[in-house]
Amino acid sequence: MKKTMIGAVTAAVVAAGTFGTVAANASAPAAESKAAVTADVSDRSLQQSTHLTIDAATRAAQAALDAAEKENQRITVAVVDRNGNTIVTLRGDGAGPQSYESAEKKAYTAVSWNAPTSELTKRLEQAPNLKDIPGTLFLGGGAPVQVKGAPVAGIGVAGAPSGALDEKFALAGVAALGR
């Protein structure tokens, strides 16, 4: 019985020691986190950027989709933010399965270079390896959204029979943002 009692006491001491270690470690990140939250950063280290709201992105995508539907075209339209993250994608009735990914890539390409993708296809003549950049698609149908000449979003359309039509519908989305 004496050995059992010593074993139980030892287990309790070890458990208490482990709990104390865990508790001490659990509180350490909170102290580090508090320091990060209260850090004072100079204005020179900050940069503001402009982003479309979800409402504006949806309005632009719907305008592109509506323009395509008026011409009996089945498309998908994607709107991405300045960092290439998808804000909204609308797939029209009957749009092909490949159009979803193509629209996103066209939007990403347009915002990345702040130029319509039809213009960017011309750059492939001088730099054919541009098409090898992951996530890009150098086909007509992508248009940048700009504020004071700087890209803030991209609109990509895919599914019409030509890149020229895709781009026409993407530009309808851009125009809807100016209204």
mmCIF file of C-alpha atoms in Angstrom:
data_model
loop_
_atom_site.group_PDB
_atom_site.id
_atom_site.type_symbol
_atom_site.label_atom_id
_atom_site.label_comp_id
_atom_site.label_asym_id
_atom_site.label_seq_id
_atom_site.Cartn_x
_atom_site.Cartn_y
_atom_site.Cartn_z
ATOM 1 C CA MET A 1 0.000 0.000 0.000
ATOM 2 C CA LYS A 2 2.932 2.334 0.729
ATOM 3 C CA LYS A 3 4.228 1.838 -2.864
ATOM 4 C CA THR A 4 0.774 2.573 -4.272
ATOM 5 C CA MET A 5 0.577 5.788 -2.263
ATOM 6 C CA ILE A 6 4.057 6.896 -3.426
ATOM 7 C CA GLY A 7 3.098 6.098 -7.028
ATOM 8 C CA ALA A 8 -0.099 8.135 -6.767
ATOM 9 C CA VAL A 9 1.722 11.093 -5.204
ATOM 10 C CA THR A 10 4.415 10.932 -7.905
ATOM 11 C CA ALA A 11 1.758 10.842 -10.640
ATOM 12 C CA ALA A 12 0.012 13.858 -9.078
ATOM 13 C CA VAL A 13 3.287 15.832 -8.912
ATOM 14 C CA VAL A 14 4.142 14.968 -12.523
ATOM 15 C CA ALA A 15 0.609 15.909 -13.636
ATOM 16 C CA ALA A 16 0.772 19.215 -11.762
ATOM 17 C CA GLY A 17 4.169 19.955 -13.261
ATOM 18 C CA THR A 18 2.892 19.190 -16.753
ATOM 19 C CA PHE A 19 -0.180 21.347 -16.233
ATOM 20 C CA GLY A 20 1.992 24.215 -15.031
ATOM 21 C CA THR A 21 4.201 23.917 -18.112
ATOM 22 C CA VAL A 22 1.230 23.811 -20.456
ATOM 23 C CA ALA A 23 -0.418 26.735 -18.701
ATOM 24 C CA ALA A 24 2.797 28.762 -18.842
ATOM 25 C CA ASN A 25 3.242 27.995 -22.555
ATOM 26 C CA ALA A 26 -0.377 28.752 -23.310
ATOM 27 C CA SER A 27 -0.056 32.240 -21.859
ATOM 28 C CA ALA A 28 3.179 33.093 -23.714
ATOM 29 C CA PRO A 29 1.605 33.686 -27.153
ATOM 30 C CA ALA A 30 -0.943 36.050 -25.625
ATOM 31 C CA ALA A 31 1.864 38.307 -24.447
ATOM 32 C CA GLU A 32 3.519 38.212 -27.876
ATOM 33 C CA SER A 33 0.174 38.842 -29.576
ATOM 34 C CA LYS A 34 -0.512 41.857 -27.374
ATOM 35 C CA ALA A 35 2.846 43.364 -28.364
ATOM 36 C CA ALA A 36 2.048 42.902 -32.073
ATOM 37 C CA VAL A 37 -1.342 44.546 -31.719
ATOM 38 C CA THR A 38 0.053 47.619 -29.994
ATOM 39 C CA ALA A 39 3.059 48.044 -32.299
ATOM 40 C CA ASP A 40 3.210 51.586 -33.656
ATOM 41 C CA VAL A 41 3.985 51.580 -37.386
ATOM 42 C CA SER A 42 4.999 54.761 -39.126
ATOM 43 C CA ASP A 43 2.866 56.022 -42.002
ATOM 44 C CA ARG A 44 5.797 55.438 -44.373
ATOM 45 C CA SER A 45 5.386 51.686 -43.778
ATOM 46 C CA LEU A 46 1.720 51.633 -44.785
ATOM 47 C CA GLN A 47 0.017 51.662 -48.137
ATOM 48 C CA GLN A 48 -3.675 52.032 -48.871
ATOM 49 C CA SER A 49 -5.335 50.193 -51.703
ATOM 50 C CA THR A 50 -8.750 50.370 -53.315
ATOM 51 C CA HIS A 51 -10.944 47.291 -53.615
ATOM 52 C CA LEU A 52 -14.309 46.660 -55.216
ATOM 53 C CA THR A 53 -17.141 45.809 -52.897
ATOM 54 C CA ILE A 54 -18.960 42.535 -53.419
ATOM 55 C CA ASP A 55 -21.958 44.568 -54.598
ATOM 56 C CA ALA A 56 -19.913 46.392 -57.245
ATOM 57 C CA ALA A 57 -18.242 43.174 -58.415
ATOM 58 C CA THR A 58 -21.636 41.462 -58.675
ATOM 59 C CA ARG A 59 -23.085 44.436 -60.572
ATOM 60 C CA ALA A 60 -20.194 44.296 -63.059
ATOM 61 C CA ALA A 61 -20.473 40.530 -63.495
ATOM 62 C CA GLN A 62 -24.234 40.741 -64.024
ATOM 63 C CA ALA A 63 -23.795 43.523 -66.618
ATOM 64 C CA ALA A 64 -21.332 41.347 -68.557
ATOM 65 C CA LEU A 65 -23.670 38.359 -68.362
ATOM 66 C CA ASP A 66 -26.649 40.488 -69.470
ATOM 67 C CA ALA A 67 -24.694 41.863 -72.452
ATOM 68 C CA ALA A 68 -23.844 38.324 -73.547
ATOM 69 C CA GLU A 69 -27.414 37.091 -73.113
ATOM 70 C CA LYS A 70 -28.678 39.919 -75.377
ATOM 71 C CA GLU A 71 -26.521 38.384 -78.109
ATOM 72 C CA ASN A 72 -27.540 34.816 -77.248
ATOM 73 C CA GLN A 73 -24.068 33.951 -75.966
ATOM 74 C CA ARG A 74 -23.490 31.514 -73.121
ATOM 75 C CA ILE A 75 -20.629 32.722 -70.987
ATOM 76 C CA THR A 76 -19.064 32.716 -67.567
ATOM 77 C CA VAL A 77 -17.805 35.959 -66.043
ATOM 78 C CA ALA A 78 -15.357 36.294 -63.159
ATOM 79 C CA VAL A 79 -14.291 39.372 -61.201
ATOM 80 C CA VAL A 80 -11.024 39.271 -59.243
ATOM 81 C CA ASP A 81 -9.497 41.806 -56.872
ATOM 82 C CA ARG A 82 -6.116 43.515 -57.260
ATOM 83 C CA ASN A 83 -4.389 40.474 -55.788
ATOM 84 C CA GLY A 84 -6.092 38.094 -58.196
ATOM 85 C CA ASN A 85 -8.487 36.650 -55.623
ATOM 86 C CA THR A 86 -11.912 35.844 -57.005
ATOM 87 C CA ILE A 87 -14.636 38.150 -55.711
ATOM 88 C CA VAL A 88 -17.529 36.744 -57.757
ATOM 89 C CA THR A 89 -18.100 34.332 -60.626
ATOM 90 C CA LEU A 90 -21.365 33.971 -62.522
ATOM 91 C CA ARG A 91 -21.849 31.059 -64.887
ATOM 92 C CA GLY A 92 -24.597 31.710 -67.391
ATOM 93 C CA ASP A 93 -27.100 29.070 -68.378
ATOM 94 C CA GLY A 94 -25.521 26.701 -70.869
ATOM 95 C CA ALA A 95 -21.955 28.006 -70.488
ATOM 96 C CA GLY A 96 -19.322 25.361 -71.158
ATOM 97 C CA PRO A 97 -17.495 23.693 -68.288
ATOM 98 C CA GLN A 98 -14.136 25.125 -69.388
ATOM 99 C CA SER A 99 -15.453 28.683 -69.243
ATOM 100 C CA TYR A 100 -15.371 28.938 -65.446
ATOM 101 C CA GLU A 101 -11.607 28.504 -65.072
ATOM 102 C CA SER A 102 -10.869 30.424 -68.270
ATOM 103 C CA ALA A 103 -12.852 33.465 -67.080
ATOM 104 C CA GLU A 104 -10.970 33.540 -63.775
ATOM 105 C CA LYS A 105 -7.594 33.243 -65.516
ATOM 106 C CA LYS A 106 -8.434 36.012 -67.984
ATOM 107 C CA ALA A 107 -9.492 38.307 -65.131
ATOM 108 C CA TYR A 108 -6.292 37.486 -63.227
ATOM 109 C CA THR A 109 -4.163 38.150 -66.315
ATOM 110 C CA ALA A 110 -5.865 41.497 -67.023
ATOM 111 C CA VAL A 111 -5.411 42.806 -63.469
ATOM 112 C CA SER A 112 -1.844 41.497 -63.227
ATOM 113 C CA TRP A 113 -0.677 43.521 -66.229
ATOM 114 C CA ASN A 114 -3.307 46.283 -66.042
ATOM 115 C CA ALA A 115 -4.216 45.709 -69.675
ATOM 116 C CA PRO A 116 -6.892 43.972 -71.722
ATOM 117 C CA THR A 117 -5.873 40.412 -72.475
ATOM 118 C CA SER A 118 -6.301 41.047 -76.218
ATOM 119 C CA GLU A 119 -3.443 43.566 -75.938
ATOM 120 C CA LEU A 120 -1.382 41.165 -73.886
ATOM 121 C CA THR A 121 -1.585 38.461 -76.559
ATOM 122 C CA LYS A 122 0.450 40.794 -78.786
ATOM 123 C CA ARG A 123 3.235 40.831 -76.178
ATOM 124 C CA LEU A 124 3.672 37.082 -76.609
ATOM 125 C CA GLU A 125 5.471 37.757 -79.896
ATOM 126 C CA GLN A 126 8.339 39.430 -77.999
ATOM 127 C CA ALA A 127 8.115 37.302 -74.845
ATOM 128 C CA PRO A 128 6.503 33.925 -75.589
ATOM 129 C CA ASN A 129 7.350 32.604 -72.119
ATOM 130 C CA LEU A 130 4.769 34.976 -70.561
ATOM 131 C CA LYS A 131 2.140 32.325 -71.252
ATOM 132 C CA ASP A 132 4.003 29.978 -68.900
ATOM 133 C CA ILE A 133 3.238 32.085 -65.814
ATOM 134 C CA PRO A 134 0.889 30.050 -63.610
ATOM 135 C CA GLY A 135 -2.723 31.187 -63.437
ATOM 136 C CA THR A 136 -2.600 33.325 -66.580
ATOM 137 C CA LEU A 137 -4.441 32.980 -69.880
ATOM 138 C CA PHE A 138 -3.432 35.120 -72.832
ATOM 139 C CA LEU A 139 -6.664 35.085 -74.829
ATOM 140 C CA GLY A 140 -9.049 37.963 -75.470
ATOM 141 C CA GLY A 141 -11.752 38.378 -72.851
ATOM 142 C CA GLY A 142 -10.072 39.979 -69.849
ATOM 143 C CA ALA A 143 -10.293 43.667 -68.928
ATOM 144 C CA PRO A 144 -8.755 45.567 -66.016
ATOM 145 C CA VAL A 145 -10.784 47.822 -63.742
ATOM 146 C CA GLN A 146 -8.812 50.961 -62.967
ATOM 147 C CA VAL A 147 -8.985 53.820 -60.518
ATOM 148 C CA LYS A 148 -6.770 56.772 -61.467
ATOM 149 C CA GLY A 149 -4.914 54.491 -63.893
ATOM 150 C CA ALA A 150 -4.087 51.854 -61.269
ATOM 151 C CA PRO A 151 -5.593 48.368 -61.460
ATOM 152 C CA VAL A 152 -8.040 47.497 -58.688
ATOM 153 C CA ALA A 153 -9.767 44.487 -60.248
ATOM 154 C CA GLY A 154 -10.050 42.391 -63.374
ATOM 155 C CA ILE A 155 -13.083 41.091 -65.242
ATOM 156 C CA GLY A 156 -12.744 37.945 -67.303
ATOM 157 C CA VAL A 157 -15.286 36.451 -69.678
ATOM 158 C CA ALA A 158 -15.110 33.088 -71.420
ATOM 159 C CA GLY A 159 -17.465 31.006 -73.509
ATOM 160 C CA ALA A 160 -18.351 33.170 -76.515
ATOM 161 C CA PRO A 161 -17.108 31.960 -79.903
ATOM 162 C CA SER A 162 -14.291 34.552 -79.974
ATOM 163 C CA GLY A 163 -12.019 36.446 -77.633
ATOM 164 C CA ALA A 164 -13.266 39.681 -79.198
ATOM 165 C CA LEU A 165 -16.835 38.909 -78.057
ATOM 166 C CA ASP A 166 -15.629 37.802 -74.627
ATOM 167 C CA GLU A 167 -13.784 41.103 -74.270
ATOM 168 C CA LYS A 168 -16.793 43.100 -75.458
ATOM 169 C CA PHE A 169 -18.830 41.559 -72.629
ATOM 170 C CA ALA A 170 -16.035 42.116 -70.078
ATOM 171 C CA LEU A 171 -15.926 45.782 -71.079
ATOM 172 C CA ALA A 172 -19.701 45.977 -70.519
ATOM 173 C CA GLY A 173 -18.965 44.890 -66.951
ATOM 174 C CA VAL A 174 -16.298 47.564 -66.564
ATOM 175 C CA ALA A 175 -18.667 50.202 -67.964
ATOM 176 C CA ALA A 176 -21.345 49.216 -65.423
ATOM 177 C CA LEU A 177 -19.006 50.283 -62.628
ATOM 178 C CA GLY A 178 -18.859 53.836 -63.983
ATOM 179 C CA ARG A 179 -22.608 54.341 -63.732
#
